[in-house]
mmCIF file of C-alpha atoms in Angstrom:
data_model
loop_
_atom_site.group_PDB
_atom_site.id
_atom_site.type_symbol
_atom_site.label_atom_id
_atom_site.label_comp_id
_atom_site.label_asym_id
_atom_site.label_seq_id
_atom_site.Cartn_x
_atom_site.Cartn_y
_atom_site.Cartn_z
ATOM 1 C CA UNK A 540 55.910 -49.683 -52.375
ATOM 2 C CA UNK A 541 55.643 -46.532 -48.878
ATOM 3 C CA UNK A 542 51.469 -45.949 -50.625
ATOM 4 C CA UNK A 543 51.487 -49.627 -50.496
ATOM 5 C CA UNK A 544 52.206 -50.137 -46.828
ATOM 6 C CA UNK A 545 49.974 -47.075 -46.219
ATOM 7 C CA UNK A 546 47.350 -48.138 -48.300
ATOM 8 C CA UNK A 547 47.587 -51.490 -46.453
ATOM 9 C CA UNK A 548 47.526 -49.672 -42.953
ATOM 10 C CA UNK A 549 44.509 -47.920 -43.627
ATOM 11 C CA UNK A 550 42.823 -50.941 -44.921
ATOM 12 C CA UNK A 551 43.470 -52.897 -42.317
ATOM 13 C CA UNK A 552 42.371 -49.767 -39.268
ATOM 14 C CA UNK A 553 38.977 -49.651 -41.129
ATOM 15 C CA UNK A 554 38.788 -53.217 -41.128
ATOM 16 C CA UNK A 555 39.654 -53.557 -37.448
ATOM 17 C CA UNK A 556 36.906 -50.319 -36.485
ATOM 18 C CA UNK A 557 33.940 -52.618 -37.949
ATOM 19 C CA UNK A 558 31.594 -53.525 -35.472
ATOM 20 C CA UNK A 559 31.330 -56.456 -37.425
ATOM 21 C CA UNK A 560 34.838 -57.757 -36.896
ATOM 22 C CA UNK A 561 35.643 -56.356 -33.656
ATOM 23 C CA UNK A 562 32.376 -58.456 -32.467
ATOM 24 C CA UNK A 563 33.278 -61.567 -34.398
ATOM 25 C CA UNK A 564 36.926 -61.675 -32.928
ATOM 26 C CA UNK A 565 35.998 -61.301 -29.493
ATOM 27 C CA UNK A 566 33.205 -63.935 -29.725
ATOM 28 C CA UNK A 567 36.197 -66.253 -31.643
ATOM 29 C CA UNK A 568 38.542 -65.690 -28.974
ATOM 30 C CA UNK A 569 35.748 -66.684 -26.203
ATOM 31 C CA UNK A 570 34.602 -69.399 -28.059
ATOM 32 C CA UNK A 571 37.882 -71.269 -28.167
ATOM 33 C CA UNK A 572 39.651 -69.752 -25.818
ATOM 34 C CA UNK A 573 40.970 -73.134 -24.680
ATOM 35 C CA UNK A 574 42.931 -73.477 -28.162
ATOM 36 C CA UNK A 575 44.678 -70.204 -27.092
ATOM 37 C CA UNK A 576 45.689 -71.542 -24.176
ATOM 38 C CA UNK A 577 46.775 -74.431 -25.793
ATOM 39 C CA UNK A 578 48.709 -72.397 -28.240
ATOM 40 C CA UNK A 579 50.362 -70.222 -25.864
ATOM 41 C CA UNK A 580 51.257 -73.356 -23.382
ATOM 42 C CA UNK A 581 54.741 -74.259 -22.779
ATOM 43 C CA UNK A 582 54.460 -77.584 -24.343
ATOM 44 C CA UNK A 583 56.117 -78.544 -27.934
ATOM 45 C CA UNK A 584 54.729 -78.255 -31.037
ATOM 46 C CA UNK A 585 54.235 -81.582 -31.224
ATOM 47 C CA UNK A 586 52.174 -81.867 -28.674
ATOM 48 C CA UNK A 587 50.655 -78.669 -28.916
ATOM 49 C CA UNK A 588 49.279 -79.824 -32.500
ATOM 50 C CA UNK A 589 48.108 -83.269 -30.363
ATOM 51 C CA UNK A 590 46.100 -80.978 -28.059
ATOM 52 C CA UNK A 591 45.056 -78.884 -30.163
ATOM 53 C CA UNK A 592 43.767 -82.339 -32.892
ATOM 54 C CA UNK A 593 42.365 -84.358 -29.865
ATOM 55 C CA UNK A 594 41.100 -82.057 -27.337
ATOM 56 C CA UNK A 595 39.522 -78.568 -28.889
ATOM 57 C CA UNK A 596 39.258 -78.818 -32.313
ATOM 58 C CA UNK A 597 38.916 -82.796 -32.732
ATOM 59 C CA UNK A 598 36.543 -82.963 -35.691
ATOM 60 C CA UNK A 599 35.750 -81.308 -38.760
ATOM 61 C CA UNK A 600 32.234 -80.534 -37.678
ATOM 62 C CA UNK A 601 33.961 -79.129 -34.185
ATOM 63 C CA UNK A 602 36.200 -76.751 -36.441
ATOM 64 C CA UNK A 603 33.618 -75.844 -38.414
ATOM 65 C CA UNK A 604 30.622 -74.899 -35.128
ATOM 66 C CA UNK A 605 33.898 -73.329 -32.893
ATOM 67 C CA UNK A 606 34.855 -71.791 -35.520
ATOM 68 C CA UNK A 607 32.614 -69.855 -37.695
ATOM 69 C CA UNK A 608 29.220 -70.870 -36.796
ATOM 70 C CA UNK A 609 28.586 -69.903 -32.772
ATOM 71 C CA UNK A 610 31.113 -66.533 -33.266
ATOM 72 C CA UNK A 611 28.998 -65.843 -36.316
ATOM 73 C CA UNK A 612 25.940 -66.951 -34.669
ATOM 74 C CA UNK A 613 26.570 -65.004 -31.083
ATOM 75 C CA UNK A 614 28.170 -61.656 -33.580
ATOM 76 C CA UNK A 615 24.540 -61.317 -34.749
ATOM 77 C CA UNK A 616 22.878 -61.410 -31.413
ATOM 78 C CA UNK A 617 25.089 -58.816 -30.207
ATOM 79 C CA UNK A 618 24.755 -56.802 -33.407
ATOM 80 C CA UNK A 619 20.817 -57.001 -34.134
ATOM 81 C CA UNK A 620 19.284 -58.471 -30.768
ATOM 82 C CA UNK A 621 21.239 -56.994 -27.939
ATOM 83 C CA UNK A 622 20.298 -53.255 -28.678
ATOM 84 C CA UNK A 623 16.804 -54.024 -28.067
ATOM 85 C CA UNK A 624 17.205 -54.302 -24.590
ATOM 86 C CA UNK A 625 20.026 -52.010 -24.115
ATOM 87 C CA UNK A 626 17.612 -49.586 -25.647
ATOM 88 C CA UNK A 627 15.129 -49.809 -22.957
ATOM 89 C CA UNK A 628 16.808 -50.200 -20.333
ATOM 90 C CA UNK A 629 18.652 -47.053 -20.741
ATOM 91 C CA UNK A 630 15.671 -45.355 -21.628
ATOM 92 C CA UNK A 631 14.684 -46.035 -18.326
ATOM 93 C CA UNK A 632 17.804 -45.631 -16.370
ATOM 94 C CA UNK A 633 17.677 -41.794 -17.920
ATOM 95 C CA UNK A 634 13.935 -41.660 -16.658
ATOM 96 C CA UNK A 635 14.743 -42.615 -12.779
ATOM 97 C CA UNK A 636 17.816 -40.150 -13.225
ATOM 98 C CA UNK A 637 15.321 -37.738 -14.127
ATOM 99 C CA UNK A 638 13.499 -38.222 -11.688
ATOM 100 C CA UNK A 639 15.798 -37.806 -9.082
ATOM 101 C CA UNK A 640 17.572 -35.236 -10.401
ATOM 102 C CA UNK A 641 13.571 -33.193 -10.062
ATOM 103 C CA UNK A 642 13.357 -34.677 -6.564
ATOM 104 C CA UNK A 643 16.339 -33.514 -5.444
ATOM 105 C CA UNK A 644 15.612 -30.080 -6.682
ATOM 106 C CA UNK A 645 12.232 -29.692 -5.210
ATOM 107 C CA UNK A 646 13.557 -30.744 -1.416
ATOM 108 C CA UNK A 647 16.608 -27.646 -2.141
ATOM 109 C CA UNK A 648 13.889 -25.345 -3.708
ATOM 110 C CA UNK A 649 11.726 -25.690 -0.458
ATOM 111 C CA UNK A 650 14.900 -26.122 1.939
ATOM 112 C CA UNK A 651 15.361 -22.206 3.569
ATOM 113 C CA UNK A 652 18.433 -21.158 3.510
ATOM 114 C CA UNK A 653 20.604 -21.215 6.849
ATOM 115 C CA UNK A 654 21.304 -18.002 8.485
ATOM 116 C CA UNK A 655 25.097 -18.832 6.914
ATOM 117 C CA UNK A 656 23.713 -18.525 3.628
ATOM 118 C CA UNK A 657 21.738 -15.730 3.984
ATOM 119 C CA UNK A 658 24.404 -13.745 5.540
ATOM 120 C CA UNK A 659 26.980 -14.783 2.585
ATOM 121 C CA UNK A 660 23.988 -14.213 -0.156
ATOM 122 C CA UNK A 661 23.534 -10.759 1.615
ATOM 123 C CA UNK A 662 27.230 -9.994 1.690
ATOM 124 C CA UNK A 663 27.590 -10.569 -1.888
ATOM 125 C CA UNK A 664 25.266 -7.982 -2.973
ATOM 126 C CA UNK A 665 26.651 -5.889 -0.362
ATOM 127 C CA UNK A 666 29.608 -6.599 -2.842
ATOM 128 C CA UNK A 667 28.453 -6.175 -6.079
ATOM 129 C CA UNK A 668 26.831 -3.029 -5.345
ATOM 130 C CA UNK A 669 29.548 -1.578 -3.544
ATOM 131 C CA UNK A 670 31.970 -2.436 -6.804
ATOM 132 C CA UNK A 671 28.712 -0.872 -9.275
ATOM 133 C CA UNK A 672 28.749 2.284 -7.396
ATOM 134 C CA UNK A 673 32.779 2.224 -7.424
ATOM 135 C CA UNK A 674 32.665 2.279 -11.243
ATOM 136 C CA UNK A 675 30.057 5.302 -11.394
ATOM 137 C CA UNK A 676 32.610 7.297 -9.273
ATOM 138 C CA UNK A 677 35.232 6.713 -11.656
ATOM 139 C CA UNK A 678 32.715 7.395 -14.731
ATOM 140 C CA UNK A 679 31.435 10.173 -12.888
ATOM 141 C CA UNK A 680 34.611 11.918 -12.055
ATOM 142 C CA UNK A 681 35.893 11.219 -15.749
ATOM 143 C CA UNK A 682 33.141 12.873 -16.797
ATOM 144 C CA UNK A 683 34.199 16.122 -14.493
ATOM 145 C CA UNK A 684 37.645 15.464 -15.726
ATOM 146 C CA UNK A 685 36.919 15.513 -19.503
ATOM 147 C CA UNK A 686 34.305 18.731 -18.970
ATOM 148 C CA UNK A 687 37.541 20.088 -17.460
ATOM 149 C CA UNK A 688 39.473 20.322 -19.972
ATOM 150 C CA UNK A 689 36.945 21.339 -22.257
ATOM 151 C CA UNK A 690 35.770 24.429 -20.082
ATOM 152 C CA UNK A 691 38.550 26.952 -21.650
ATOM 153 C CA UNK A 692 36.828 25.957 -24.528
ATOM 154 C CA UNK A 693 33.749 27.563 -23.559
ATOM 155 C CA UNK A 694 33.404 30.924 -24.480
ATOM 156 C CA UNK A 695 33.039 33.499 -21.463
ATOM 157 C CA UNK A 696 29.318 34.451 -21.364
ATOM 158 C CA UNK A 697 28.449 30.964 -21.901
ATOM 159 C CA UNK A 698 30.585 29.515 -18.653
ATOM 160 C CA UNK A 699 28.813 32.619 -16.903
ATOM 161 C CA UNK A 700 25.657 31.231 -17.801
ATOM 162 C CA UNK A 701 25.862 27.791 -17.231
ATOM 163 C CA UNK A 702 27.253 28.864 -13.381
ATOM 164 C CA UNK A 703 24.319 31.303 -12.522
ATOM 165 C CA UNK A 704 22.682 27.825 -13.811
ATOM 166 C CA UNK A 705 23.936 25.327 -11.761
ATOM 167 C CA UNK A 706 25.429 27.482 -8.970
ATOM 168 C CA UNK A 707 22.404 26.696 -6.489
ATOM 169 C CA UNK A 708 21.872 22.923 -5.627
ATOM 170 C CA UNK A 709 18.915 21.562 -6.972
ATOM 171 C CA UNK A 710 17.073 19.869 -3.804
ATOM 172 C CA UNK A 711 15.688 16.408 -3.870
ATOM 173 C CA UNK A 712 12.233 15.103 -3.742
ATOM 174 C CA UNK A 713 10.447 15.863 -0.380
ATOM 175 C CA UNK A 714 10.156 11.931 0.441
ATOM 176 C CA UNK A 715 13.909 11.609 -0.578
ATOM 177 C CA UNK A 716 14.924 14.551 1.710
ATOM 178 C CA UNK A 717 12.733 12.690 4.699
ATOM 179 C CA UNK A 718 14.424 9.423 4.322
ATOM 180 C CA UNK A 719 17.774 11.155 4.218
ATOM 181 C CA UNK A 720 17.255 13.307 7.011
ATOM 182 C CA UNK A 721 16.032 10.713 9.303
ATOM 183 C CA UNK A 722 19.255 8.680 8.428
ATOM 184 C CA UNK A 723 21.050 11.784 9.003
ATOM 185 C CA UNK A 724 19.582 11.778 12.908
ATOM 186 C CA UNK A 725 21.290 8.757 13.387
ATOM 187 C CA UNK A 726 24.571 8.882 15.061
ATOM 188 C CA UNK A 727 25.953 5.789 13.053
ATOM 189 C CA UNK A 728 23.342 4.104 10.880
ATOM 190 C CA UNK A 729 19.612 3.408 10.689
ATOM 191 C CA UNK A 730 18.297 -0.687 9.999
ATOM 192 C CA UNK A 731 15.944 -0.641 6.689
ATOM 193 C CA UNK A 732 13.202 -1.676 9.236
ATOM 194 C CA UNK A 733 13.151 1.767 10.954
ATOM 195 C CA UNK A 734 13.185 3.317 6.873
ATOM 196 C CA UNK A 735 10.659 0.891 5.763
ATOM 197 C CA UNK A 736 8.563 -0.200 8.460
ATOM 198 C CA UNK A 737 6.311 -3.863 7.672
ATOM 199 C CA UNK A 738 2.848 -2.012 7.572
ATOM 200 C CA UNK A 739 4.002 0.388 4.914
ATOM 201 C CA UNK A 740 1.732 -1.234 2.390
ATOM 202 C CA UNK A 741 1.212 -0.444 -0.614
ATOM 203 C CA UNK A 742 3.347 2.810 0.265
ATOM 204 C CA UNK A 743 6.419 0.377 0.336
ATOM 205 C CA UNK A 744 6.713 0.602 -3.184
ATOM 206 C CA UNK A 745 7.273 4.199 -2.920
ATOM 207 C CA UNK A 746 9.494 4.213 -0.075
ATOM 208 C CA UNK A 747 11.726 1.847 -1.490
ATOM 209 C CA UNK A 748 12.510 3.453 -4.997
ATOM 210 C CA UNK A 749 13.223 6.411 -2.992
ATOM 211 C CA UNK A 750 15.850 4.785 -1.030
ATOM 212 C CA UNK A 751 16.987 3.069 -4.093
ATOM 213 C CA UNK A 752 17.347 6.734 -5.733
ATOM 214 C CA UNK A 753 19.560 8.421 -2.417
ATOM 215 C CA UNK A 754 21.467 4.688 -2.964
ATOM 216 C CA UNK A 755 22.325 5.633 -6.823
ATOM 217 C CA UNK A 756 22.938 8.909 -6.060
ATOM 218 C CA UNK A 757 25.672 7.998 -3.874
ATOM 219 C CA UNK A 758 23.794 10.166 -0.894
ATOM 220 C CA UNK A 759 23.815 6.531 1.476
ATOM 221 C CA UNK A 760 24.912 3.390 1.227
ATOM 222 C CA UNK A 761 24.366 0.319 3.262
ATOM 223 C CA UNK A 762 26.411 -2.370 4.451
ATOM 224 C CA UNK A 763 25.795 -5.884 6.645
ATOM 225 C CA UNK A 764 26.590 -5.950 10.291
ATOM 226 C CA UNK A 765 27.430 -8.244 12.051
ATOM 227 C CA UNK A 766 24.742 -9.792 14.349
ATOM 228 C CA UNK A 767 21.887 -7.678 13.118
ATOM 229 C CA UNK A 768 19.872 -9.440 9.785
ATOM 230 C CA UNK A 769 18.711 -7.240 7.985
ATOM 231 C CA UNK A 770 20.680 -4.220 6.141
ATOM 232 C CA UNK A 771 21.503 -0.563 7.743
ATOM 233 C CA UNK A 772 21.927 2.369 5.821
ATOM 234 C CA UNK A 773 24.377 5.239 6.259
ATOM 235 C CA UNK A 774 25.004 8.408 4.992
ATOM 236 C CA UNK A 775 27.824 9.313 2.489
ATOM 237 C CA UNK A 776 29.861 12.038 1.820
ATOM 238 C CA UNK A 777 27.956 13.677 -0.477
ATOM 239 C CA UNK A 778 24.984 13.018 1.986
ATOM 240 C CA UNK A 779 26.073 14.940 4.551
ATOM 241 C CA UNK A 780 27.664 17.716 1.964
ATOM 242 C CA UNK A 781 23.406 18.119 0.869
ATOM 243 C CA UNK A 782 22.645 18.630 4.862
ATOM 244 C CA UNK A 783 24.971 21.021 5.273
ATOM 245 C CA UNK A 784 24.539 22.736 2.277
ATOM 246 C CA UNK A 785 20.441 22.841 2.220
ATOM 247 C CA UNK A 786 19.666 22.991 6.028
ATOM 248 C CA UNK A 787 15.505 23.197 6.549
#
């Protein structure tokens, strides 16, 4: 008995989900809304039947037309004919929305950044690069720690050779050392325009590369100073140590 009830529920659910049945039911309700008003009115049962026979289904033809034919025709039109204009309207609307999106994107691309947006982008870039440098420093510290743990395992002769080879700090390339000493010659920091002038020409890429190498090696850092429209560079402790240990 329980299985029979479940099967009946499943069948009813499948029929209710059918677009044909659902559309026919909605069409029938629209064509016969007066019948529903009469049926759910406060009149007595005999009055309801009289109203139905005299006002709504007053003949066999009316019963057939309003009860079957008209709802069925409306269902056929909705299912088979309605999708064609709906498809055209949807396609037209989608194209216009795409054109509006492309126009909006084009205007945003051509609109220059405000001063606040530019500063925000520079601040985010500085923050990301600072975090990246901190991660590099932590990795370098971990490498030094591991090397120190392995140091007692290295034979004495090899340790002496290694000490001799690494005793003197390797000098920077000439252009990098020049930029480093130029930054060191200022009391606080040096704007990038003073390091890489606008008239640098083809040499600009080379200068930017050397400045980036100094930053990567942890000898200099850059930051954004309020009131200035460009980044400034300053010496780190490692950079100062290099200047002290490598005089002219």
